[in-house]
Structure formats: C-alpha cells, structure tokens
C-alpha cells in the first residue's frame, strides 16, 4: 500500500478546504470500500481526510414532512431507524439486503452512495479498465459479464453500480446535499449519478473537494406501499444480479402513482420512467405489470453472456408489482 498522510477533519468546511488543496487526497469515513481499494492498488491517495467524526450522524425530520439523513449515519443505524422503518420500508429493506452486519455497522450513508463498481477487472490492476485507468480499454467486454449492465452502458464501460441503498433512494426521489468550495448544492439523486459515456471514470457529478453532508427524502405519498426485491447468487452477502425498489399508491383497482428504480443492471440506479408511465392510472393486474416491465426493458442491450438478466429483471419487476398490489388492497 502506498504511504499516506492523515488529517482528522474538524468541520465540513475544514474537510472541503483540505481536500480541495490536495488533488490526490480522499475522504475517509467507514473505509469499507476505500481501504480495500488502497490495499489492492486501485486507489492511491496521498492524504486521507477523516470525516467520520463530523457531526453529520443524525436522522431528523424536515419541515416539509420528509427526513434528512446525515452523511455519516451508519448503514445499520439507518436501516433500523424508526422513521425509516415506518415511512420508507423500501429503504430499510434494501439496506438490510446489502453486505454483512459487520460492514453495515461501519459503512456510512455517503460512503454507500459513493462505493465503486465491483467489476472484477476494475479491482484487478493487472487488467485494462477505463474506469480505473482512462483510455486503457475495457476488459469486461468480451469477458466475464454476469454482473454487468444491460441498460445504459457504453462501448467504454459496461459496469453496474453496486449499491442497494442508492436504488431505494432513487425510487424515493432523494436529494443529495453537498458542501463544496462554492457553498452548498442540492442534487436530485437521479442527476447525481452518471452513465458511463466516454468518461466511465466519473461515477457521479461530484467535483474534487465536494463533501456529501446529507441525503434528504421527501415525504412519501399518502397510502403508499413499497418494497425492495433483490435477486442474487446466494442468500446473503452478495451483490444484486437484478433488484427492484418500488413504491405504489392505489385508488381502488387503479394504480395512482408509481416510483420504480432497478439495481444491478446499469452504471447508476436505473429509474424506470417508462414502466412508471405505463403503470400510473392503469388498472392493476398482471397484464399491466407485464406491459410496464416490457416497456422498460425494450431498450435493454445485454452482452453475450448476460442476456439472462433481461428475463430475470422482467420477472423480478413483475413479482415486486404483484406483491405491492396484494399489499395495497388489504
Ligand atoms: Fe473497467 Fe467498466 Fe470495463 Fe469493468 S466494465 S473493466 S469497470 S471499464
């Protein structure tokens, strides 16, 4: 591991100023992803700015009926928080489906958002990877693609985002609050993440020195039911082959509103706007659910070797909608 300096940030402003002044520095919080990458040689910061002790570890209500989650709230604490369990069960379920208990005890909200792809080539510094080393090529194209994208990929990168939490937050229309050199910015999570395009090394729109201070969740619609469904190769401690975060409201037989995000299939949490359009105002039932899934997946462009993910995602989305339909009518 490359030698590095360490600085314990005294305030968000101190953290931002210190990082901004050091082009090769990185923020450290739970360290569950960054430290692994430092050991592998994937990340080589010369300075770690520790933000884990900043007073950003509270979950509070907002004036408009939503919830504000501090950036350093631990994943375990967020999943178990009464406000999250009661108002945003999709988020609690997504977080409990992720990683292991030990990792959730250490990982933070902001760190979870910023975790990097688990593409095996990204983590192997002996192989070309445009995300790790821009311009070097993509080893996954034509290689091992079981965990790779079927939507939104580019000829430069077909990796997927690994977070379950971010998928649920995408369905909930979360807003990421950022402290930067020019002050505070608030970015809807769907605009926070990027598709790979020709710059796959940029996962998000963050600039060097930007510090995530919180994530805000708007108030859920009245009467909404939500769920997170994840399909993976083993029952725990595995990343999603496909996942669905969905929240629906019902008006007797009709679907009122629908908010859906898909995980494990794209470079970012994939907001399923086409499916939402089919569902909103339609009669709830198998035909509608299948039409919604087909509308969303009509743009799927799998790699040779991961075509199965199209059918898997379709089945997972329909199953999630079926479950919510049953629960919404009780
Ligand atoms: Fe790198 Fe992306 Fe290709 Fe994986 S899919 S090897 S992360 S460029």
Tab-separated table of N, CA, C and O in Angstrom, residues 62-129:
chain	number	residue	atom	x	y	z
A	62	UNK	N	-37.814	16.828	8.413
A	62	UNK	CA	-37.689	18.138	7.778
A	62	UNK	C	-39.032	18.858	7.850
A	62	UNK	O	-40.075	18.239	8.112
A	63	UNK	N	-39.014	20.152	7.586
A	63	UNK	CA	-40.233	20.964	7.722
A	63	UNK	C	-41.336	20.523	6.767
A	63	UNK	O	-42.520	20.682	7.051
A	64	UNK	N	-40.953	19.963	5.614
A	64	UNK	CA	-41.969	19.560	4.632
A	64	UNK	C	-42.423	18.101	4.823
A	64	UNK	O	-43.035	17.524	3.919
A	65	UNK	N	-42.100	17.525	5.978
A	65	UNK	CA	-42.590	16.173	6.268
A	65	UNK	C	-41.674	15.061	5.810
A	65	UNK	O	-42.007	13.886	5.924
A	66	UNK	N	-40.517	15.426	5.294
A	66	UNK	CA	-39.558	14.417	4.870
A	66	UNK	C	-38.573	14.081	5.973
A	66	UNK	O	-38.780	14.408	7.148
A	67	UNK	N	-37.498	13.424	5.586
A	67	UNK	CA	-36.467	13.012	6.542
A	67	UNK	C	-35.105	13.378	5.974
A	67	UNK	O	-34.848	13.216	4.774
A	68	UNK	N	-34.240	13.890	6.852
A	68	UNK	CA	-32.866	14.219	6.479
A	68	UNK	C	-31.928	13.218	7.144
A	68	UNK	O	-31.988	13.017	8.368
A	69	UNK	N	-31.105	12.582	6.337
A	69	UNK	CA	-30.177	11.562	6.820
A	69	UNK	C	-28.763	12.127	6.741
A	69	UNK	O	-28.286	12.475	5.648
A	70	UNK	N	-28.089	12.230	7.868
A	70	UNK	CA	-26.719	12.736	7.869
A	70	UNK	C	-25.779	11.799	7.133
A	70	UNK	O	-25.980	10.581	7.082
A	71	UNK	N	-24.725	12.383	6.572
A	71	UNK	CA	-23.819	11.624	5.706
A	71	UNK	C	-23.090	10.508	6.428
A	71	UNK	O	-22.714	9.510	5.816
A	72	UNK	N	-22.866	10.663	7.751
A	72	UNK	CA	-22.086	9.641	8.456
A	72	UNK	C	-22.958	8.713	9.303
A	72	UNK	O	-22.426	7.964	10.121
A	73	UNK	N	-24.262	8.764	9.096
A	73	UNK	CA	-25.138	7.766	9.742
A	73	UNK	C	-24.732	6.384	9.239
A	73	UNK	O	-24.596	6.176	8.028
A	74	UNK	N	-24.504	5.472	10.155
A	74	UNK	CA	-24.086	4.118	9.764
A	74	UNK	C	-25.251	3.372	9.121
A	74	UNK	O	-26.420	3.557	9.502
A	75	UNK	N	-24.938	2.514	8.192
A	75	UNK	CA	-25.978	1.783	7.457
A	75	UNK	C	-26.880	0.990	8.402
A	75	UNK	O	-28.096	0.934	8.210
A	76	UNK	N	-26.311	0.358	9.416
A	76	UNK	CA	-27.132	-0.409	10.369
A	76	UNK	C	-28.117	0.500	11.090
A	76	UNK	O	-29.284	0.149	11.278
A	77	UNK	N	-27.609	1.659	11.524
A	77	UNK	CA	-28.467	2.590	12.265
A	77	UNK	C	-29.588	3.133	11.382
A	77	UNK	O	-30.720	3.305	11.829
A	78	UNK	N	-29.273	3.392	10.118
A	78	UNK	CA	-30.303	3.922	9.222
A	78	UNK	C	-31.371	2.860	8.937
A	78	UNK	O	-32.570	3.147	8.970
A	79	UNK	N	-30.940	1.643	8.685
A	79	UNK	CA	-31.903	0.579	8.381
A	79	UNK	C	-32.852	0.331	9.546
A	79	UNK	O	-34.022	-0.020	9.349
A	80	UNK	N	-32.355	0.502	10.771
A	80	UNK	CA	-33.160	0.206	11.968
A	80	UNK	C	-33.905	1.424	12.501
A	80	UNK	O	-34.706	1.304	13.430
A	81	UNK	N	-33.673	2.597	11.921
A	81	UNK	CA	-34.249	3.813	12.495
A	81	UNK	C	-35.774	3.801	12.366
A	81	UNK	O	-36.307	3.502	11.281
A	82	UNK	N	-36.506	4.140	13.445
A	82	UNK	CA	-37.977	4.085	13.385
A	82	UNK	C	-38.574	4.942	12.271
A	82	UNK	O	-39.564	4.542	11.644
A	83	UNK	N	-37.991	6.109	11.994
A	83	UNK	CA	-38.531	6.958	10.918
A	83	UNK	C	-38.395	6.270	9.567
A	83	UNK	O	-39.265	6.399	8.692
A	84	UNK	N	-37.298	5.560	9.363
A	84	UNK	CA	-37.076	4.872	8.083
A	84	UNK	C	-37.964	3.639	7.994
A	84	UNK	O	-38.613	3.389	6.957
A	85	UNK	N	-38.012	2.870	9.050
A	85	UNK	CA	-38.825	1.646	9.024
A	85	UNK	C	-40.306	1.948	8.826
A	85	UNK	O	-41.016	1.213	8.146
A	86	UNK	N	-40.776	3.050	9.405
A	86	UNK	CA	-42.209	3.346	9.322
A	86	UNK	C	-42.580	4.084	8.030
A	86	UNK	O	-43.619	3.806	7.430
A	87	UNK	N	-41.724	4.992	7.562
A	87	UNK	CA	-42.092	5.816	6.397
A	87	UNK	C	-41.484	5.336	5.085
A	87	UNK	O	-42.048	5.583	4.021
A	88	UNK	N	-40.316	4.698	5.190
A	88	UNK	CA	-39.601	4.288	3.967
A	88	UNK	C	-39.136	2.835	4.079
A	88	UNK	O	-37.925	2.555	4.046
A	89	UNK	N	-40.077	1.903	4.251
A	89	UNK	CA	-39.656	0.494	4.428
A	89	UNK	C	-38.828	-0.032	3.262
A	89	UNK	O	-37.985	-0.905	3.446
A	90	UNK	N	-39.033	0.505	2.063
A	90	UNK	CA	-38.232	0.073	0.917
A	90	UNK	C	-36.749	0.346	1.152
A	90	UNK	O	-35.886	-0.456	0.754
A	91	UNK	N	-36.449	1.445	1.824
A	91	UNK	CA	-35.053	1.790	2.095
A	91	UNK	C	-34.467	0.876	3.167
A	91	UNK	O	-33.348	0.374	3.031
A	92	UNK	N	-35.240	0.642	4.209
A	92	UNK	CA	-34.760	-0.249	5.269
A	92	UNK	C	-34.498	-1.646	4.721
A	92	UNK	O	-33.454	-2.257	4.984
A	93	UNK	N	-35.422	-2.152	3.906
A	93	UNK	CA	-35.259	-3.500	3.344
A	93	UNK	C	-34.062	-3.567	2.387
A	93	UNK	O	-33.317	-4.550	2.381
A	94	UNK	N	-33.883	-2.528	1.600
A	94	UNK	CA	-32.742	-2.513	0.681
A	94	UNK	C	-31.428	-2.568	1.454
A	94	UNK	O	-30.506	-3.307	1.099
A	95	UNK	N	-31.361	-1.796	2.528
A	95	UNK	CA	-30.102	-1.739	3.276
A	95	UNK	C	-29.823	-3.054	3.987
A	95	UNK	O	-28.673	-3.499	4.076
A	96	UNK	N	-30.866	-3.690	4.494
A	96	UNK	CA	-30.660	-4.965	5.190
A	96	UNK	C	-30.309	-6.093	4.226
A	96	UNK	O	-29.810	-7.143	4.648
A	97	UNK	N	-30.569	-5.884	2.937
A	97	UNK	CA	-30.214	-6.910	1.955
A	97	UNK	C	-28.765	-6.776	1.506
A	97	UNK	O	-28.266	-7.608	0.742
A	98	UNK	N	-28.101	-5.739	1.979
A	98	UNK	CA	-26.760	-5.429	1.469
A	98	UNK	C	-25.671	-5.856	2.445
A	98	UNK	O	-25.844	-5.783	3.661
A	99	UNK	N	-24.557	-6.292	1.904
A	99	UNK	CA	-23.331	-6.550	2.669
A	99	UNK	C	-23.575	-7.513	3.830
A	99	UNK	O	-24.451	-8.374	3.778
A	100	UNK	N	-22.784	-7.339	4.886
A	100	UNK	CA	-22.918	-8.160	6.097
A	100	UNK	C	-23.202	-7.231	7.264
A	100	UNK	O	-23.018	-6.010	7.158
A	101	UNK	N	-23.610	-7.794	8.383
A	101	UNK	CA	-23.868	-6.971	9.560
A	101	UNK	C	-22.655	-6.156	9.957
A	101	UNK	O	-22.755	-4.967	10.292
A	102	UNK	N	-21.473	-6.778	9.923
A	102	UNK	CA	-20.255	-6.062	10.321
A	102	UNK	C	-19.995	-4.870	9.391
A	102	UNK	O	-19.638	-3.780	9.849
A	103	UNK	N	-20.174	-5.090	8.098
A	103	UNK	CA	-19.947	-3.987	7.152
A	103	UNK	C	-20.982	-2.887	7.334
A	103	UNK	O	-20.662	-1.695	7.295
A	104	UNK	N	-22.236	-3.262	7.558
A	104	UNK	CA	-23.283	-2.249	7.746
A	104	UNK	C	-23.028	-1.427	9.005
A	104	UNK	O	-23.402	-0.261	9.076
A	105	UNK	N	-22.387	-2.040	10.025
A	105	UNK	CA	-22.081	-1.303	11.258
A	105	UNK	C	-21.033	-0.224	11.024
A	105	UNK	O	-20.942	0.740	11.777
A	106	UNK	N	-20.225	-0.389	9.994
A	106	UNK	CA	-19.140	0.556	9.740
A	106	UNK	C	-19.459	1.520	8.597
A	106	UNK	O	-19.129	2.704	8.657
A	107	UNK	N	-20.106	1.016	7.560
A	107	UNK	CA	-20.339	1.821	6.349
A	107	UNK	C	-21.293	2.985	6.628
A	107	UNK	O	-22.248	2.857	7.392
A	108	UNK	N	-21.033	4.110	5.971
A	108	UNK	CA	-21.850	5.306	6.176
A	108	UNK	C	-22.778	5.560	4.981
A	108	UNK	O	-22.604	4.980	3.903
A	109	UNK	N	-23.717	6.463	5.184
A	109	UNK	CA	-24.660	6.812	4.117
A	109	UNK	C	-23.929	7.351	2.884
A	109	UNK	O	-24.145	6.887	1.762
A	110	UNK	N	-23.039	8.328	3.099
A	110	UNK	CA	-22.333	8.907	1.947
A	110	UNK	C	-21.393	7.889	1.316
A	110	UNK	O	-21.275	7.814	0.087
A	111	UNK	N	-20.737	7.105	2.143
A	111	UNK	CA	-19.835	6.092	1.605
A	111	UNK	C	-20.568	5.059	0.775
A	111	UNK	O	-20.066	4.594	-0.255
A	112	UNK	N	-21.758	4.700	1.225
A	112	UNK	CA	-22.569	3.745	0.466
A	112	UNK	C	-22.900	4.328	-0.911
A	112	UNK	O	-22.768	3.644	-1.935
A	113	UNK	N	-23.304	5.592	-0.948
A	113	UNK	CA	-23.614	6.228	-2.241
A	113	UNK	C	-22.407	6.210	-3.169
A	113	UNK	O	-22.554	6.094	-4.379
A	114	UNK	N	-21.211	6.356	-2.580
A	114	UNK	CA	-20.000	6.535	-3.391
A	114	UNK	C	-19.213	5.261	-3.590
A	114	UNK	O	-18.116	5.300	-4.172
A	115	UNK	N	-19.729	4.119	-3.120
A	115	UNK	CA	-18.977	2.880	-3.336
A	115	UNK	C	-18.846	2.634	-4.833
A	115	UNK	O	-19.690	3.018	-5.635
A	116	UNK	N	-17.763	1.982	-5.193
A	116	UNK	CA	-17.437	1.834	-6.613
A	116	UNK	C	-17.830	0.452	-7.109
A	116	UNK	O	-18.111	-0.466	-6.330
A	117	UNK	N	-17.841	0.321	-8.419
A	117	UNK	CA	-18.314	-0.924	-9.015
A	117	UNK	C	-17.503	-2.126	-8.535
A	117	UNK	O	-16.312	-2.007	-8.234
A	118	UNK	N	-18.159	-3.269	-8.487
A	118	UNK	CA	-17.435	-4.500	-8.143
A	118	UNK	C	-17.030	-5.273	-9.394
A	118	UNK	O	-16.726	-6.462	-9.317
A	119	UNK	N	-17.020	-4.637	-10.549
A	119	UNK	CA	-16.468	-5.269	-11.759
A	119	UNK	C	-15.100	-5.871	-11.406
A	119	UNK	O	-14.216	-5.173	-10.897
A	120	UNK	N	-14.936	-7.160	-11.689
A	120	UNK	CA	-13.705	-7.834	-11.248
A	120	UNK	C	-12.464	-7.240	-11.912
A	120	UNK	O	-11.375	-7.268	-11.324
A	121	UNK	N	-12.620	-6.696	-13.098
A	121	UNK	CA	-11.469	-6.132	-13.800
A	121	UNK	C	-11.089	-4.777	-13.206
A	121	UNK	O	-9.917	-4.412	-13.178
A	122	UNK	N	-12.069	-4.041	-12.724
A	122	UNK	CA	-11.789	-2.764	-12.061
A	122	UNK	C	-10.907	-2.995	-10.831
A	122	UNK	O	-10.024	-2.195	-10.514
A	123	UNK	N	-11.145	-4.108	-10.158
A	123	UNK	CA	-10.414	-4.383	-8.911
A	123	UNK	C	-9.097	-5.123	-9.150
A	123	UNK	O	-8.380	-5.410	-8.198
A	124	UNK	N	-8.799	-5.434	-10.398
A	124	UNK	CA	-7.576	-6.172	-10.731
A	124	UNK	C	-6.659	-5.251	-11.522
A	124	UNK	O	-6.866	-5.023	-12.719
A	125	UNK	N	-5.638	-4.731	-10.876
A	125	UNK	CA	-4.809	-3.700	-11.516
A	125	UNK	C	-3.923	-4.269	-12.632
A	125	UNK	O	-3.227	-3.508	-13.306
A	126	UNK	N	-3.947	-5.577	-12.836
A	126	UNK	CA	-3.157	-6.155	-13.943
A	126	UNK	C	-3.938	-6.156	-15.251
A	126	UNK	O	-3.400	-6.567	-16.286
A	127	UNK	N	-5.224	-5.721	-15.228
A	127	UNK	CA	-6.050	-5.764	-16.434
A	127	UNK	C	-6.424	-4.351	-16.881
A	127	UNK	O	-6.557	-3.445	-16.044
A	128	UNK	N	-6.627	-4.142	-18.194
A	128	UNK	CA	-7.098	-2.833	-18.662
A	128	UNK	C	-8.494	-2.525	-18.118
A	128	UNK	O	-9.341	-3.414	-18.036
A	129	UNK	N	-8.708	-1.276	-17.779
A	129	UNK	CA	-10.027	-0.848	-17.275
A	129	UNK	C	-10.137	0.659	-17.431
A	129	UNK	O	-9.370	1.402	-16.802
